[in-house]
Amino acid sequence: MVLKLVVDAMGGDRAPQVVLDGVDLALASQADLEIILTGPAEVVTQAVKAHPDRLTAVSTTEVISMQEQPAEAVRSKKDSSIVVGCKLVADGQAAGFFSAGSTGAVMAAATLYMGRIKGIARPMIASRFPTASGGFVLIGDIGANADVKPEYLLQFAWMGEAYARTMMAIDSPRVGLLNIGSEAQKGNELALQAYQLLSQELDSFAGNAEGTDILSGRFDVVITDGFTGNIVLKTIEGTASLLFDQLRQVLTASTMRKLAATIVKPGLSDLKKRLSADEIGGAPLLGVRGSCLIGHGSSSPKAIANGILATAAAVRAELAETIAQKVMI
């Protein structure tokens, strides 16, 4: 069965070429995939010539930049590549949307035009990270909601649990609440109220998760507010970058170390690949009616392709429908 997705041709620091290259890779990877490209006519109509049977051009006259105020830009630029892409999903012309453009604009457009799942007050952005146990942990929210209420955190937990079951094949996900201690009485008022609510309403709740627990493998899902989650995200990314940079310096400091580096290079390459954001491709926006993934602004063609394929996987797994069913229980 053919699956049709929308891709924002203007999303990313190096758009449109990096996006078009990523689209080529995605189409080559899955024969049953078709893509609608949204963007300026001179970009999308030319791109379609390479895949006339599998690419469709939808021309737009506006682009939302990373520097614009997201909500205002979405309201004022109704013919932008991001807004038109979300409208196409809302109208049923495509099953999902991928963009490496402005995170805030994608979130605002998806929420406004695709709409929230009934029972979800605030959609959240989530991301997967490798753990010491060899698996992955889903962290959310990582930036959509700086200020939250306890009931929002419960909804984040519902969505994270559904994602873990559907996309990570974990039958009984362990959900943790990010906090400054493992004890139930630790944390600020929000954490205390959320702990009590999660304990009452979520069978999969496994208690508080400290910062050292995030990548340990003790939890499959860790939930928090978007302010804290975004700091966690960028701290992990920055730490990984620092460690690889320091390793490079250590292993190239002398001839003997360079010789030693040739022995460990395959293992380091595997580790770097496991930690690379390019392999995941994008962060899902959970809680909207449809599949929507947001790629990193600095995405490579490989990251774009993997983001498109991750969007397709979420559609095929009926992730949004699974979340809706979880909320209704």
Coordinates of C-alpha atoms in Angstrom, one line a residue:
M1 CA 0.0 0.0 0.0
V2 CA 1.4 3.4 -1.0
L3 CA 2.1 5.8 1.9
K4 CA 2.1 9.5 1.1
L5 CA 3.9 12.0 3.3
V6 CA 4.5 15.8 3.2
V7 CA 8.1 17.1 3.4
D8 CA 8.9 20.8 4.0
A9 CA 11.5 21.5 1.2
M10 CA 12.6 24.7 3.1
G11 CA 13.3 23.1 6.5
G12 CA 16.9 23.2 7.7
D13 CA 19.9 25.4 7.8
R14 CA 21.0 24.1 4.3
A15 CA 17.7 23.8 2.7
P16 CA 16.5 23.2 0.1
Q17 CA 19.4 21.0 -1.3
V18 CA 19.9 19.0 1.8
V19 CA 16.2 18.2 2.0
L20 CA 16.0 17.2 -1.7
D21 CA 19.0 14.9 -1.2
G22 CA 17.4 13.4 1.8
V23 CA 14.2 12.8 -0.1
D24 CA 16.1 11.0 -2.8
L25 CA 17.6 8.7 -0.1
A26 CA 14.2 8.0 1.5
L27 CA 12.6 7.2 -1.8
A28 CA 15.4 4.8 -2.7
S29 CA 15.0 3.1 0.6
Q30 CA 11.2 2.4 0.4
A31 CA 9.5 1.7 -2.8
D32 CA 6.0 2.2 -1.4
L33 CA 6.7 5.8 -0.3
E34 CA 5.4 8.9 -2.1
I35 CA 6.2 12.5 -1.1
I36 CA 4.5 15.8 -1.5
L37 CA 7.1 18.6 -1.4
T38 CA 6.0 22.1 -0.2
G39 CA 8.1 25.1 -1.0
P40 CA 8.8 27.8 -3.6
A41 CA 7.7 26.8 -7.1
E42 CA 11.2 27.0 -8.5
V43 CA 12.4 24.5 -5.9
V44 CA 9.7 21.9 -5.8
T45 CA 8.7 21.8 -9.5
Q46 CA 12.3 21.2 -10.5
A47 CA 12.7 18.5 -7.8
V48 CA 9.7 16.6 -9.1
K49 CA 11.4 16.0 -12.5
A50 CA 13.8 13.5 -10.8
H51 CA 10.9 11.3 -9.5
P52 CA 7.8 12.2 -11.5
D53 CA 5.8 9.2 -10.4
R54 CA 6.6 9.5 -6.7
L55 CA 7.0 13.2 -6.0
T56 CA 4.3 15.9 -6.1
A57 CA 5.0 19.6 -5.9
V58 CA 2.8 22.0 -3.9
S59 CA 4.1 25.5 -4.5
T60 CA 4.0 28.0 -1.6
T61 CA 4.9 31.7 -1.6
E62 CA 6.2 32.1 1.9
V63 CA 8.9 30.6 4.2
I64 CA 9.1 30.8 8.0
S65 CA 12.6 31.4 9.1
M66 CA 14.3 30.2 12.3
Q67 CA 14.4 33.8 13.6
E68 CA 10.7 34.6 13.4
Q69 CA 8.3 34.4 16.4
P70 CA 6.7 31.0 15.7
A71 CA 3.0 31.6 16.6
E72 CA 2.9 34.9 14.9
A73 CA 4.6 33.6 11.8
V74 CA 2.2 30.7 11.5
R75 CA -0.8 33.1 11.8
S76 CA 0.6 35.6 9.3
K77 CA 2.2 33.2 6.8
K78 CA -0.6 30.9 5.8
D79 CA 1.0 30.1 2.5
S80 CA 4.3 29.0 4.1
S81 CA 5.8 25.5 3.4
I82 CA 5.2 24.5 7.1
V83 CA 1.6 25.7 7.3
V84 CA 0.6 24.3 3.9
G85 CA 2.2 21.0 4.8
C86 CA 0.2 20.7 8.0
K87 CA -3.0 21.6 6.2
L88 CA -2.4 18.8 3.7
V89 CA -2.3 16.3 6.5
A90 CA -5.3 17.8 8.1
D91 CA -7.2 17.6 4.8
G92 CA -6.3 13.9 4.4
Q93 CA -4.1 14.4 1.4
A94 CA -1.1 13.0 3.2
A95 CA -0.6 10.8 6.3
G96 CA 2.2 12.6 8.0
F97 CA 4.5 15.7 7.9
F98 CA 8.3 16.1 8.3
S99 CA 10.2 19.3 8.6
A100 CA 13.7 20.3 9.8
G101 CA 12.5 23.9 10.0
S102 CA 11.6 26.1 13.0
T103 CA 10.6 23.8 15.9
G104 CA 8.2 26.3 17.3
A105 CA 6.5 27.0 14.0
V106 CA 6.0 23.3 13.2
M107 CA 4.5 22.7 16.6
A108 CA 2.2 25.8 16.3
A109 CA 1.1 24.9 12.8
A110 CA 0.5 21.2 13.6
T111 CA -1.4 22.1 16.8
L112 CA -3.5 24.7 15.0
Y113 CA -4.3 22.9 11.7
M114 CA -3.8 19.1 12.4
G115 CA -5.4 19.7 15.9
R116 CA -4.8 18.0 19.2
I117 CA -6.0 14.5 20.1
K118 CA -9.1 14.8 22.2
G119 CA -8.1 14.7 25.8
I120 CA -4.6 16.1 25.3
A121 CA -4.2 19.6 26.6
R122 CA -0.6 20.1 25.3
P123 CA 1.3 18.2 22.7
M124 CA 4.9 17.3 23.6
I125 CA 8.1 16.9 21.7
A126 CA 10.1 13.7 22.6
S127 CA 13.4 12.3 21.7
R128 CA 15.1 8.9 22.1
F129 CA 18.6 8.4 23.6
P130 CA 20.7 5.3 23.9
T131 CA 21.2 3.8 27.4
A132 CA 23.9 2.0 29.2
S133 CA 21.8 -1.2 29.1
G134 CA 21.9 -1.2 25.2
G135 CA 18.3 0.0 24.7
F136 CA 16.8 3.5 24.4
V137 CA 15.0 5.9 26.7
L138 CA 12.4 8.4 25.5
I139 CA 12.6 11.8 27.1
G140 CA 9.7 14.3 26.8
D141 CA 8.9 17.1 26.9
I142 CA 12.1 18.5 25.4
G143 CA 10.9 22.0 24.6
A144 CA 7.2 22.4 23.7
N145 CA 5.9 23.4 27.1
A146 CA 8.1 25.4 29.5
D147 CA 5.4 25.7 32.1
V148 CA 3.2 22.7 32.9
K149 CA 0.6 21.4 35.4
P150 CA 0.6 17.9 37.0
E151 CA -2.1 16.8 34.7
Y152 CA 0.0 17.7 31.7
L153 CA 2.8 15.5 33.0
L154 CA 0.3 12.6 33.3
Q155 CA -0.7 13.2 29.6
F156 CA 3.0 13.2 28.7
A157 CA 3.3 9.9 30.4
W158 CA 0.4 8.4 28.5
M159 CA 1.9 9.5 25.3
G160 CA 5.4 8.4 26.2
E161 CA 4.1 5.0 27.2
A162 CA 2.1 4.6 24.0
Y163 CA 5.3 5.5 22.0
A164 CA 7.4 3.0 23.9
R165 CA 4.9 0.2 23.2
T166 CA 4.3 1.1 19.6
M167 CA 7.7 2.4 18.3
M168 CA 10.2 0.8 20.7
A169 CA 8.4 -2.6 21.1
I170 CA 8.4 -2.5 24.9
D171 CA 5.5 -4.4 26.3
S172 CA 5.7 -3.0 29.8
P173 CA 7.4 0.4 29.7
R174 CA 8.8 1.8 32.9
V175 CA 7.9 5.5 33.2
G176 CA 9.9 7.8 35.4
L177 CA 9.3 11.4 36.6
L178 CA 12.5 13.5 36.4
N179 CA 13.3 14.8 39.8
I180 CA 16.1 15.8 42.2
G181 CA 15.8 12.6 44.2
S182 CA 14.2 9.1 44.0
E183 CA 12.1 9.5 47.1
A184 CA 8.4 10.3 46.8
Q185 CA 8.7 13.4 49.1
K186 CA 11.5 15.0 47.0
G187 CA 11.1 17.9 44.6
N188 CA 9.1 21.1 44.2
E189 CA 5.4 21.4 44.5
L190 CA 4.8 20.4 40.8
A191 CA 6.9 17.3 41.3
L192 CA 5.1 16.3 44.5
Q193 CA 1.7 16.7 42.9
A194 CA 2.7 15.0 39.7
Y195 CA 4.2 12.1 41.7
Q196 CA 0.9 11.6 43.5
L197 CA -1.2 11.8 40.3
L198 CA 1.1 9.4 38.4
S199 CA 1.0 6.9 41.2
Q200 CA -2.7 6.9 41.2
E201 CA -3.4 7.0 37.4
L202 CA -0.5 5.2 35.7
D203 CA 0.2 1.5 36.2
S204 CA 3.5 1.8 34.4
F205 CA 4.8 4.6 36.7
A206 CA 8.1 3.4 38.2
G207 CA 8.9 6.4 40.4
N208 CA 11.2 9.4 40.3
A209 CA 14.2 9.4 37.9
E210 CA 17.3 11.4 39.0
G211 CA 19.6 12.9 36.4
T212 CA 21.9 9.9 36.7
D213 CA 19.1 7.6 35.9
I214 CA 18.2 9.0 32.5
L215 CA 20.7 7.1 30.5
S216 CA 21.2 4.2 32.9
G217 CA 18.5 2.0 31.4
R218 CA 16.4 2.0 34.6
F219 CA 13.5 3.7 32.8
D220 CA 12.1 3.4 29.3
V221 CA 10.3 6.8 29.4
V222 CA 11.3 9.9 31.4
I223 CA 8.9 12.8 31.6
T224 CA 9.5 16.4 32.6
D225 CA 8.5 19.9 31.7
G226 CA 9.8 21.3 28.4
F227 CA 12.1 23.8 30.1
T228 CA 14.0 21.2 32.0
G229 CA 13.8 18.7 29.2
N230 CA 15.4 21.0 26.7
I231 CA 18.3 21.6 29.1
V232 CA 18.7 17.9 29.5
L233 CA 18.6 17.4 25.7
K234 CA 21.3 20.0 25.0
T235 CA 23.4 18.9 28.0
I236 CA 23.5 15.3 26.6
E237 CA 24.3 16.5 23.1
G238 CA 27.0 18.8 24.4
T239 CA 28.5 16.1 26.6
A240 CA 28.6 13.6 23.8
S241 CA 30.3 16.1 21.5
L242 CA 32.9 17.0 24.2
L243 CA 33.7 13.4 24.9
F244 CA 34.3 12.5 21.3
D245 CA 36.4 15.6 20.8
Q246 CA 38.5 14.8 23.9
L247 CA 38.9 11.2 22.7
R248 CA 40.1 12.4 19.3
Q249 CA 42.7 14.6 20.9
V250 CA 43.9 11.8 23.2
L251 CA 44.1 9.2 20.4
T252 CA 46.0 11.5 18.0
A253 CA 48.5 13.0 20.5
S254 CA 51.3 10.7 19.6
T255 CA 52.4 8.0 17.0
M256 CA 51.8 5.2 19.5
R257 CA 48.3 6.5 20.4
K258 CA 47.5 6.8 16.7
L259 CA 48.5 3.1 16.3
A260 CA 46.3 2.2 19.2
A261 CA 43.4 4.2 17.7
T262 CA 43.4 2.0 14.6
I263 CA 42.5 -0.9 16.9
V264 CA 39.6 0.8 18.7
K265 CA 38.4 2.8 15.7
P266 CA 35.6 0.3 14.6
G267 CA 34.2 0.3 18.1
L268 CA 34.3 4.1 18.4
S269 CA 32.6 4.4 15.0
D270 CA 29.8 2.1 16.1
L271 CA 29.4 4.1 19.3
K272 CA 29.3 7.4 17.4
K273 CA 26.7 6.0 15.1
R274 CA 24.6 4.9 18.0
L275 CA 24.8 8.4 19.6
S276 CA 24.3 10.3 16.3
A277 CA 21.1 12.3 15.9
D278 CA 21.3 11.5 12.2
E279 CA 20.3 7.9 12.9
I280 CA 17.1 8.9 14.6
G281 CA 16.3 11.7 12.1
G282 CA 13.8 13.7 14.2
A283 CA 11.8 14.3 17.3
P284 CA 8.1 13.3 17.2
L285 CA 5.5 15.8 18.2
L286 CA 3.1 13.7 20.2
G287 CA -0.5 14.6 20.9
V288 CA -1.6 15.9 17.5
R289 CA -4.0 14.2 15.1
G290 CA -1.5 12.7 12.7
S291 CA 2.2 11.9 12.5
C292 CA 4.6 14.9 12.7
L293 CA 8.3 14.8 13.1
I294 CA 10.7 17.7 13.6
G295 CA 14.3 17.4 12.4
H296 CA 17.3 19.2 13.6
G297 CA 18.1 22.4 11.8
S298 CA 21.6 21.1 11.0
S299 CA 20.3 17.9 9.6
S300 CA 22.4 16.1 6.9
P301 CA 20.8 14.3 3.9
K302 CA 21.0 11.1 5.9
A303 CA 19.2 12.7 8.9
I304 CA 16.5 14.1 6.6
A305 CA 16.0 10.6 5.0
N306 CA 15.8 8.9 8.4
G307 CA 13.4 11.6 9.6
I308 CA 11.1 10.9 6.7
L309 CA 11.3 7.2 7.3
A310 CA 10.6 7.6 11.0
T311 CA 7.5 9.6 10.1
A312 CA 6.4 6.8 7.8
A313 CA 7.1 4.2 10.6
A314 CA 4.9 6.2 13.0
V315 CA 2.1 6.3 10.4
R316 CA 2.3 2.6 9.7
A317 CA 2.3 1.8 13.5
E318 CA -0.7 4.0 14.0
L319 CA 1.0 5.9 16.8
A320 CA -1.5 8.8 16.9
E321 CA -4.4 6.3 17.0
T322 CA -2.7 4.4 19.8
I323 CA -2.3 7.6 21.9
A324 CA -5.9 8.5 21.3
Q325 CA -7.0 5.1 22.5
K326 CA -4.8 5.4 25.6
V327 CA -6.3 8.8 26.5
M328 CA -9.8 7.4 26.2
I329 CA -9.2 4.6 28.7

